[in-house]
Amino acid sequence: MSEREALAILAKADKKATTFGWFGGNKFEEAAELYNKAANTFKLAKRWKEAGDAFTKAANMQVQLNERDEAASTFISASKCYRKTIEILTDRGRFQAAAGHQKDIAQIYESDLVDLEKAMQALANNCLLKVATFAATLEQYDKAIEKFEQVATASLDNQLTKWSLKDYFLKAGLCHIAVGDHIGAKRAIERYCDMDVTFASTREYMESGDVESFTNRVVEFDQLTKLDNWKTTILLRIKKSIQDEPLLT
């Protein structure tokens, strides 16, 4: 499906949501279904911001229907799409635009369906991630590791952010390797594997010293997007050290 198809579905949903009818419940239910369909179609087209907006509209329809559990789940889907948008904008250096979408996430948290305290945590985590990203770019790897791990730990029991654990651990792991502390890197990666079992497959390639396999595995961690500039930069810095000496022996 294309972006054009998604826009057509969205238009139908908007019309359904605003059409007067004696049976409002049916109208909201049909609109919610169409908004969800539009959102998923936008996702296939990798239009993350539009997908997030459509999911948010679907959730608002579900709130009207008093379907609180469904609405909370749909708000989570919207949050994930906005986070993907933030990642892309940040990678392009469009920090002001990225901050605007972080506000969208905060507004989701501030609804009565989720915890206000988590709204503050979401904003704090976003700031910490920016600090970590910039620190690593400046080769301040220890500081970057600290911030990535801090956000990962805060995300463990949060359903809205738990999906990002692999990315946080991956970035922290790359920073550990870039430092050149092989023993520290091994211990950290073992810790990450205990906290997120999906991280274990990347460790195998680090131990083997197979640069291409390691890089390919990193790419697989970001299946929905291309390897971003930040990871590419850090990988280029550590590739030579992996070739010269297996890191985790």
PDB file of C-alpha atoms in Angstrom:
ATOM      1  CA  MET A   1       0.000   0.000   0.000  1.00  0.00           C
ATOM      2  CA  SER A   2       1.142   3.536  -0.764  1.00  0.00           C
ATOM      3  CA  GLU A   3       1.003   6.866   0.990  1.00  0.00           C
ATOM      4  CA  ARG A   4      -1.767   7.885  -1.414  1.00  0.00           C
ATOM      5  CA  GLU A   5      -3.888   4.950  -0.260  1.00  0.00           C
ATOM      6  CA  ALA A   6      -3.246   5.893   3.357  1.00  0.00           C
ATOM      7  CA  LEU A   7      -4.396   9.462   2.703  1.00  0.00           C
ATOM      8  CA  ALA A   8      -7.573   8.181   1.059  1.00  0.00           C
ATOM      9  CA  ILE A   9      -8.358   5.978   4.051  1.00  0.00           C
ATOM     10  CA  LEU A  10      -7.600   8.867   6.411  1.00  0.00           C
ATOM     11  CA  ALA A  11     -10.033  11.108   4.527  1.00  0.00           C
ATOM     12  CA  LYS A  12     -12.765   8.483   4.925  1.00  0.00           C
ATOM     13  CA  ALA A  13     -12.004   8.259   8.636  1.00  0.00           C
ATOM     14  CA  ASP A  14     -12.168  12.043   9.074  1.00  0.00           C
ATOM     15  CA  LYS A  15     -15.489  12.160   7.249  1.00  0.00           C
ATOM     16  CA  LYS A  16     -16.879   9.320   9.343  1.00  0.00           C
ATOM     17  CA  ALA A  17     -15.732  10.971  12.586  1.00  0.00           C
ATOM     18  CA  THR A  18     -17.393  14.300  11.771  1.00  0.00           C
ATOM     19  CA  THR A  19     -20.589  13.050  10.124  1.00  0.00           C
ATOM     20  CA  PHE A  20     -23.728  13.651  12.184  1.00  0.00           C
ATOM     21  CA  GLY A  21     -25.643  10.545  13.148  1.00  0.00           C
ATOM     22  CA  TRP A  22     -28.180   9.395  15.710  1.00  0.00           C
ATOM     23  CA  PHE A  23     -26.016   6.453  16.670  1.00  0.00           C
ATOM     24  CA  GLY A  24     -22.699   8.023  17.616  1.00  0.00           C
ATOM     25  CA  GLY A  25     -21.194   4.770  18.860  1.00  0.00           C
ATOM     26  CA  ASN A  26     -21.285   3.167  15.441  1.00  0.00           C
ATOM     27  CA  LYS A  27     -19.756   6.289  13.908  1.00  0.00           C
ATOM     28  CA  PHE A  28     -16.842   6.355  16.361  1.00  0.00           C
ATOM     29  CA  GLU A  29     -16.258   2.623  16.017  1.00  0.00           C
ATOM     30  CA  GLU A  30     -16.064   2.809  12.231  1.00  0.00           C
ATOM     31  CA  ALA A  31     -13.856   5.909  12.393  1.00  0.00           C
ATOM     32  CA  ALA A  32     -11.474   4.208  14.850  1.00  0.00           C
ATOM     33  CA  GLU A  33     -11.175   1.215  12.549  1.00  0.00           C
ATOM     34  CA  LEU A  34     -10.433   3.436   9.550  1.00  0.00           C
ATOM     35  CA  TYR A  35      -7.891   5.530  11.479  1.00  0.00           C
ATOM     36  CA  ASN A  36      -6.087   2.369  12.560  1.00  0.00           C
ATOM     37  CA  LYS A  37      -6.068   1.130   8.979  1.00  0.00           C
ATOM     38  CA  ALA A  38      -4.707   4.468   7.762  1.00  0.00           C
ATOM     39  CA  ALA A  39      -2.031   4.437  10.470  1.00  0.00           C
ATOM     40  CA  ASN A  40      -0.822   0.968   9.544  1.00  0.00           C
ATOM     41  CA  THR A  41      -0.783   1.931   5.870  1.00  0.00           C
ATOM     42  CA  PHE A  42       1.321   4.995   6.683  1.00  0.00           C
ATOM     43  CA  LYS A  43       3.690   2.708   8.601  1.00  0.00           C
ATOM     44  CA  LEU A  44       4.163   0.531   5.517  1.00  0.00           C
ATOM     45  CA  ALA A  45       5.043   3.694   3.596  1.00  0.00           C
ATOM     46  CA  LYS A  46       7.448   4.680   6.427  1.00  0.00           C
ATOM     47  CA  ARG A  47       5.509   7.889   7.035  1.00  0.00           C
ATOM     48  CA  TRP A  48       5.994   7.746  10.790  1.00  0.00           C
ATOM     49  CA  LYS A  49       4.643  11.168  11.747  1.00  0.00           C
ATOM     50  CA  GLU A  50       1.438  10.632   9.774  1.00  0.00           C
ATOM     51  CA  ALA A  51       1.093   7.141  11.259  1.00  0.00           C
ATOM     52  CA  GLY A  52       1.412   8.571  14.760  1.00  0.00           C
ATOM     53  CA  ASP A  53      -1.227  11.212  14.039  1.00  0.00           C
ATOM     54  CA  ALA A  54      -3.638   8.593  12.683  1.00  0.00           C
ATOM     55  CA  PHE A  55      -3.100   6.286  15.663  1.00  0.00           C
ATOM     56  CA  THR A  56      -3.766   9.235  17.992  1.00  0.00           C
ATOM     57  CA  LYS A  57      -7.050   9.950  16.207  1.00  0.00           C
ATOM     58  CA  ALA A  58      -7.996   6.272  16.468  1.00  0.00           C
ATOM     59  CA  ALA A  59      -7.257   6.319  20.190  1.00  0.00           C
ATOM     60  CA  ASN A  60      -9.425   9.402  20.661  1.00  0.00           C
ATOM     61  CA  MET A  61     -12.308   7.595  18.962  1.00  0.00           C
ATOM     62  CA  GLN A  62     -11.779   4.635  21.294  1.00  0.00           C
ATOM     63  CA  VAL A  63     -11.889   7.013  24.265  1.00  0.00           C
ATOM     64  CA  GLN A  64     -15.283   8.224  23.018  1.00  0.00           C
ATOM     65  CA  LEU A  65     -16.397   4.591  22.966  1.00  0.00           C
ATOM     66  CA  ASN A  66     -15.085   4.119  26.538  1.00  0.00           C
ATOM     67  CA  GLU A  67     -12.691   1.439  25.254  1.00  0.00           C
ATOM     68  CA  ARG A  68      -9.913   2.482  27.619  1.00  0.00           C
ATOM     69  CA  ASP A  69      -7.670  -0.563  27.212  1.00  0.00           C
ATOM     70  CA  GLU A  70      -7.831  -0.370  23.426  1.00  0.00           C
ATOM     71  CA  ALA A  71      -7.210   3.382  23.531  1.00  0.00           C
ATOM     72  CA  ALA A  72      -4.164   2.964  25.769  1.00  0.00           C
ATOM     73  CA  SER A  73      -2.737   0.361  23.386  1.00  0.00           C
ATOM     74  CA  THR A  74      -3.353   2.613  20.382  1.00  0.00           C
ATOM     75  CA  PHE A  75      -1.709   5.556  22.141  1.00  0.00           C
ATOM     76  CA  ILE A  76       1.330   3.306  22.639  1.00  0.00           C
ATOM     77  CA  SER A  77       1.399   2.644  18.891  1.00  0.00           C
ATOM     78  CA  ALA A  78       1.255   6.394  18.264  1.00  0.00           C
ATOM     79  CA  SER A  79       4.130   6.956  20.677  1.00  0.00           C
ATOM     80  CA  LYS A  80       6.289   4.415  18.859  1.00  0.00           C
ATOM     81  CA  CYS A  81       5.687   6.140  15.531  1.00  0.00           C
ATOM     82  CA  TYR A  82       6.532   9.550  16.978  1.00  0.00           C
ATOM     83  CA  ARG A  83       9.740   8.120  18.453  1.00  0.00           C
ATOM     84  CA  LYS A  84      10.706   6.798  15.032  1.00  0.00           C
ATOM     85  CA  THR A  85      10.080  10.281  13.631  1.00  0.00           C
ATOM     86  CA  ILE A  86      12.281  11.788  16.346  1.00  0.00           C
ATOM     87  CA  GLU A  87      15.115   9.374  15.519  1.00  0.00           C
ATOM     88  CA  ILE A  88      15.004  10.311  11.832  1.00  0.00           C
ATOM     89  CA  LEU A  89      14.819  14.061  12.474  1.00  0.00           C
ATOM     90  CA  THR A  90      17.622  13.921  15.041  1.00  0.00           C
ATOM     91  CA  ASP A  91      19.809  12.005  12.612  1.00  0.00           C
ATOM     92  CA  ARG A  92      19.220  14.794  10.074  1.00  0.00           C
ATOM     93  CA  GLY A  93      20.094  17.471  12.623  1.00  0.00           C
ATOM     94  CA  ARG A  94      16.537  18.829  12.797  1.00  0.00           C
ATOM     95  CA  PHE A  95      16.479  19.032  16.574  1.00  0.00           C
ATOM     96  CA  GLN A  96      13.737  21.652  16.907  1.00  0.00           C
ATOM     97  CA  ALA A  97      11.335  19.580  14.822  1.00  0.00           C
ATOM     98  CA  ALA A  98      12.274  16.484  16.825  1.00  0.00           C
ATOM     99  CA  ALA A  99      11.513  18.316  20.064  1.00  0.00           C
ATOM    100  CA  GLY A 100       8.062  19.148  18.740  1.00  0.00           C
ATOM    101  CA  HIS A 101       7.257  15.469  18.321  1.00  0.00           C
ATOM    102  CA  GLN A 102       8.589  14.745  21.793  1.00  0.00           C
ATOM    103  CA  LYS A 103       5.817  17.054  22.996  1.00  0.00           C
ATOM    104  CA  ASP A 104       3.326  14.820  21.161  1.00  0.00           C
ATOM    105  CA  ILE A 105       4.606  11.886  23.191  1.00  0.00           C
ATOM    106  CA  ALA A 106       4.375  13.881  26.421  1.00  0.00           C
ATOM    107  CA  GLN A 107       0.756  14.751  25.610  1.00  0.00           C
ATOM    108  CA  ILE A 108      -0.001  11.055  25.229  1.00  0.00           C
ATOM    109  CA  TYR A 109       1.479  10.398  28.640  1.00  0.00           C
ATOM    110  CA  GLU A 110      -0.494  13.287  30.122  1.00  0.00           C
ATOM    111  CA  SER A 111      -3.835  11.769  29.145  1.00  0.00           C
ATOM    112  CA  ASP A 112      -5.793  10.154  31.958  1.00  0.00           C
ATOM    113  CA  LEU A 113      -5.016   6.766  30.420  1.00  0.00           C
ATOM    114  CA  VAL A 114      -1.367   6.895  31.420  1.00  0.00           C
ATOM    115  CA  ASP A 115       0.737   8.055  34.343  1.00  0.00           C
ATOM    116  CA  LEU A 116       1.670  11.750  34.551  1.00  0.00           C
ATOM    117  CA  GLU A 117       4.920  10.812  36.274  1.00  0.00           C
ATOM    118  CA  LYS A 118       5.882   8.835  33.171  1.00  0.00           C
ATOM    119  CA  ALA A 119       5.361  11.975  31.090  1.00  0.00           C
ATOM    120  CA  MET A 120       8.169  13.640  33.015  1.00  0.00           C
ATOM    121  CA  GLN A 121      10.317  10.532  32.591  1.00  0.00           C
ATOM    122  CA  ALA A 122       9.717  10.544  28.829  1.00  0.00           C
ATOM    123  CA  LEU A 123      10.928  14.121  28.512  1.00  0.00           C
ATOM    124  CA  ALA A 124      13.910  13.449  30.774  1.00  0.00           C
ATOM    125  CA  ASN A 125      14.867  10.359  28.776  1.00  0.00           C
ATOM    126  CA  ASN A 126      14.778  12.308  25.529  1.00  0.00           C
ATOM    127  CA  CYS A 127      17.212  14.868  26.944  1.00  0.00           C
ATOM    128  CA  LEU A 128      19.517  12.136  28.251  1.00  0.00           C
ATOM    129  CA  LEU A 129      19.547  10.410  24.862  1.00  0.00           C
ATOM    130  CA  LYS A 130      20.580  13.646  23.171  1.00  0.00           C
ATOM    131  CA  VAL A 131      23.387  14.102  25.709  1.00  0.00           C
ATOM    132  CA  ALA A 132      24.541  10.516  25.114  1.00  0.00           C
ATOM    133  CA  THR A 133      24.479  10.900  21.338  1.00  0.00           C
ATOM    134  CA  PHE A 134      26.445  14.140  21.352  1.00  0.00           C
ATOM    135  CA  ALA A 135      28.927  12.822  23.936  1.00  0.00           C
ATOM    136  CA  ALA A 136      29.754   9.783  21.803  1.00  0.00           C
ATOM    137  CA  THR A 137      30.174  11.956  18.713  1.00  0.00           C
ATOM    138  CA  LEU A 138      32.716  13.972  20.706  1.00  0.00           C
ATOM    139  CA  GLU A 139      34.380  10.673  21.744  1.00  0.00           C
ATOM    140  CA  GLN A 140      33.286  11.142  25.357  1.00  0.00           C
ATOM    141  CA  TYR A 141      32.312   7.485  25.435  1.00  0.00           C
ATOM    142  CA  ASP A 142      32.163   6.967  29.208  1.00  0.00           C
ATOM    143  CA  LYS A 143      29.622   9.755  29.546  1.00  0.00           C
ATOM    144  CA  ALA A 144      27.617   8.394  26.607  1.00  0.00           C
ATOM    145  CA  ILE A 145      27.577   4.896  28.118  1.00  0.00           C
ATOM    146  CA  GLU A 146      26.324   6.244  31.437  1.00  0.00           C
ATOM    147  CA  LYS A 147      23.419   8.087  29.796  1.00  0.00           C
ATOM    148  CA  PHE A 148      22.401   5.264  27.439  1.00  0.00           C
ATOM    149  CA  GLU A 149      22.383   2.803  30.337  1.00  0.00           C
ATOM    150  CA  GLN A 150      20.427   5.227  32.502  1.00  0.00           C
ATOM    151  CA  VAL A 151      17.677   5.511  29.905  1.00  0.00           C
ATOM    152  CA  ALA A 152      17.660   1.747  29.282  1.00  0.00           C
ATOM    153  CA  THR A 153      17.253   1.005  32.979  1.00  0.00           C
ATOM    154  CA  ALA A 154      14.388   3.496  33.234  1.00  0.00           C
ATOM    155  CA  SER A 155      12.707   1.835  30.232  1.00  0.00           C
ATOM    156  CA  LEU A 156      12.773  -1.769  31.458  1.00  0.00           C
ATOM    157  CA  ASP A 157       9.327  -1.761  33.064  1.00  0.00           C
ATOM    158  CA  ASN A 158       7.712   0.844  30.830  1.00  0.00           C
ATOM    159  CA  GLN A 159       5.589  -0.602  28.030  1.00  0.00           C
ATOM    160  CA  LEU A 160       5.789   2.643  26.047  1.00  0.00           C
ATOM    161  CA  THR A 161       9.594   2.632  25.943  1.00  0.00           C
ATOM    162  CA  LYS A 162      10.610  -1.000  26.472  1.00  0.00           C
ATOM    163  CA  TRP A 163      10.610  -1.574  22.717  1.00  0.00           C
ATOM    164  CA  SER A 164      13.647   0.729  22.429  1.00  0.00           C
ATOM    165  CA  LEU A 165      15.860  -1.305  24.777  1.00  0.00           C
ATOM    166  CA  LYS A 166      17.774  -2.993  21.958  1.00  0.00           C
ATOM    167  CA  ASP A 167      18.718   0.350  20.472  1.00  0.00           C
ATOM    168  CA  TYR A 168      19.884   1.779  23.801  1.00  0.00           C
ATOM    169  CA  PHE A 169      21.966  -1.294  24.613  1.00  0.00           C
ATOM    170  CA  LEU A 170      23.350  -1.422  21.094  1.00  0.00           C
ATOM    171  CA  LYS A 171      24.539   2.180  21.283  1.00  0.00           C
ATOM    172  CA  ALA A 172      26.016   1.682  24.745  1.00  0.00           C
ATOM    173  CA  GLY A 173      27.739  -1.485  23.533  1.00  0.00           C
ATOM    174  CA  LEU A 174      29.264   0.312  20.567  1.00  0.00           C
ATOM    175  CA  CYS A 175      30.581   2.989  22.927  1.00  0.00           C
ATOM    176  CA  HIS A 176      32.126   0.333  25.179  1.00  0.00           C
ATOM    177  CA  ILE A 177      33.933  -1.158  22.181  1.00  0.00           C
ATOM    178  CA  ALA A 178      35.057   2.275  20.991  1.00  0.00           C
ATOM    179  CA  VAL A 179      36.656   2.936  24.389  1.00  0.00           C
ATOM    180  CA  GLY A 180      38.966  -0.038  23.802  1.00  0.00           C
ATOM    181  CA  ASP A 181      38.285  -1.624  27.196  1.00  0.00           C
ATOM    182  CA  HIS A 182      37.736  -5.196  26.037  1.00  0.00           C
ATOM    183  CA  ILE A 183      37.100  -6.636  29.486  1.00  0.00           C
ATOM    184  CA  GLY A 184      34.670  -3.858  30.356  1.00  0.00           C
ATOM    185  CA  ALA A 185      32.927  -4.304  27.015  1.00  0.00           C
ATOM    186  CA  LYS A 186      32.509  -8.032  27.600  1.00  0.00           C
ATOM    187  CA  ARG A 187      31.036  -7.534  31.044  1.00  0.00           C
ATOM    188  CA  ALA A 188      28.681  -4.823  29.838  1.00  0.00           C
ATOM    189  CA  ILE A 189      27.448  -6.892  26.902  1.00  0.00           C
ATOM    190  CA  GLU A 190      26.819  -9.853  29.198  1.00  0.00           C
ATOM    191  CA  ARG A 191      24.733  -7.553  31.377  1.00  0.00           C
ATOM    192  CA  TYR A 192      22.779  -6.325  28.379  1.00  0.00           C
ATOM    193  CA  CYS A 193      22.122  -9.901  27.280  1.00  0.00           C
ATOM    194  CA  ASP A 194      20.696 -10.686  30.720  1.00  0.00           C
ATOM    195  CA  MET A 195      18.393  -7.676  30.502  1.00  0.00           C
ATOM    196  CA  ASP A 196      17.437  -8.158  26.841  1.00  0.00           C
ATOM    197  CA  VAL A 197      17.843 -11.686  25.440  1.00  0.00           C
ATOM    198  CA  THR A 198      17.622 -10.471  21.830  1.00  0.00           C
ATOM    199  CA  PHE A 199      20.982  -8.763  22.288  1.00  0.00           C
ATOM    200  CA  ALA A 200      22.809 -12.113  22.580  1.00  0.00           C
ATOM    201  CA  SER A 201      23.158 -12.720  18.824  1.00  0.00           C
ATOM    202  CA  THR A 202      25.229  -9.553  18.371  1.00  0.00           C
ATOM    203  CA  ARG A 203      27.664 -10.716  21.038  1.00  0.00           C
ATOM    204  CA  GLU A 204      28.558 -13.793  18.950  1.00  0.00           C
ATOM    205  CA  TYR A 205      29.879 -11.649  16.107  1.00  0.00           C
ATOM    206  CA  MET A 206      31.882  -9.500  18.491  1.00  0.00           C
ATOM    207  CA  GLU A 207      33.553 -12.603  19.881  1.00  0.00           C
ATOM    208  CA  SER A 208      34.321 -14.004  16.439  1.00  0.00           C
ATOM    209  CA  GLY A 209      36.011 -10.818  15.235  1.00  0.00           C
ATOM    210  CA  ASP A 210      34.032 -11.038  11.986  1.00  0.00           C
ATOM    211  CA  VAL A 211      33.688  -7.389  11.019  1.00  0.00           C
ATOM    212  CA  GLU A 212      31.216  -7.812   8.173  1.00  0.00           C
ATOM    213  CA  SER A 213      28.974 -10.163  10.145  1.00  0.00           C
ATOM    214  CA  PHE A 214      29.074  -7.808  13.101  1.00  0.00           C
ATOM    215  CA  THR A 215      28.093  -4.848  10.911  1.00  0.00           C
ATOM    216  CA  ASN A 216      25.293  -6.831   9.278  1.00  0.00           C
ATOM    217  CA  ARG A 217      23.951  -7.781  12.679  1.00  0.00           C
ATOM    218  CA  VAL A 218      23.909  -4.133  13.702  1.00  0.00           C
ATOM    219  CA  VAL A 219      21.914  -3.348  10.554  1.00  0.00           C
ATOM    220  CA  GLU A 220      19.411  -6.084  11.462  1.00  0.00           C
ATOM    221  CA  PHE A 221      18.790  -4.315  14.763  1.00  0.00           C
ATOM    222  CA  ASP A 222      17.367  -1.413  12.752  1.00  0.00           C
ATOM    223  CA  GLN A 223      15.183  -3.381  10.350  1.00  0.00           C
ATOM    224  CA  LEU A 224      12.685  -0.553   9.874  1.00  0.00           C
ATOM    225  CA  THR A 225      15.285   2.063   8.910  1.00  0.00           C
ATOM    226  CA  LYS A 226      18.720   2.275   7.362  1.00  0.00           C
ATOM    227  CA  LEU A 227      21.738   2.358   9.646  1.00  0.00           C
ATOM    228  CA  ASP A 228      21.826   5.962  10.834  1.00  0.00           C
ATOM    229  CA  ASN A 229      24.774   8.340  10.601  1.00  0.00           C
ATOM    230  CA  TRP A 230      25.585   8.104  14.302  1.00  0.00           C
ATOM    231  CA  LYS A 231      25.972   4.310  14.305  1.00  0.00           C
ATOM    232  CA  THR A 232      27.877   4.449  11.025  1.00  0.00           C
ATOM    233  CA  THR A 233      30.331   6.954  12.514  1.00  0.00           C
ATOM    234  CA  ILE A 234      30.941   4.867  15.633  1.00  0.00           C
ATOM    235  CA  LEU A 235      31.259   1.668  13.598  1.00  0.00           C
ATOM    236  CA  LEU A 236      33.869   3.221  11.338  1.00  0.00           C
ATOM    237  CA  ARG A 237      35.872   4.148  14.425  1.00  0.00           C
ATOM    238  CA  ILE A 238      35.840   0.629  15.862  1.00  0.00           C
ATOM    239  CA  LYS A 239      36.060  -1.508  12.704  1.00  0.00           C
ATOM    240  CA  LYS A 240      39.821  -1.321  12.501  1.00  0.00           C
ATOM    241  CA  SER A 241      40.263  -2.395  16.118  1.00  0.00           C
ATOM    242  CA  ILE A 242      38.016  -5.414  15.531  1.00  0.00           C
ATOM    243  CA  GLN A 243      40.089  -6.392  12.491  1.00  0.00           C
ATOM    244  CA  ASP A 244      43.374  -6.004  14.327  1.00  0.00           C
ATOM    245  CA  GLU A 245      42.359  -7.874  17.465  1.00  0.00           C
ATOM    246  CA  PRO A 246      39.219  -9.883  18.341  1.00  0.00           C
ATOM    247  CA  LEU A 247      37.499  -7.860  21.044  1.00  0.00           C
ATOM    248  CA  LEU A 248      36.033 -10.476  23.355  1.00  0.00           C
ATOM    249  CA  THR A 249      38.497 -13.331  23.657  1.00  0.00           C
TER     250      THR A 249
END
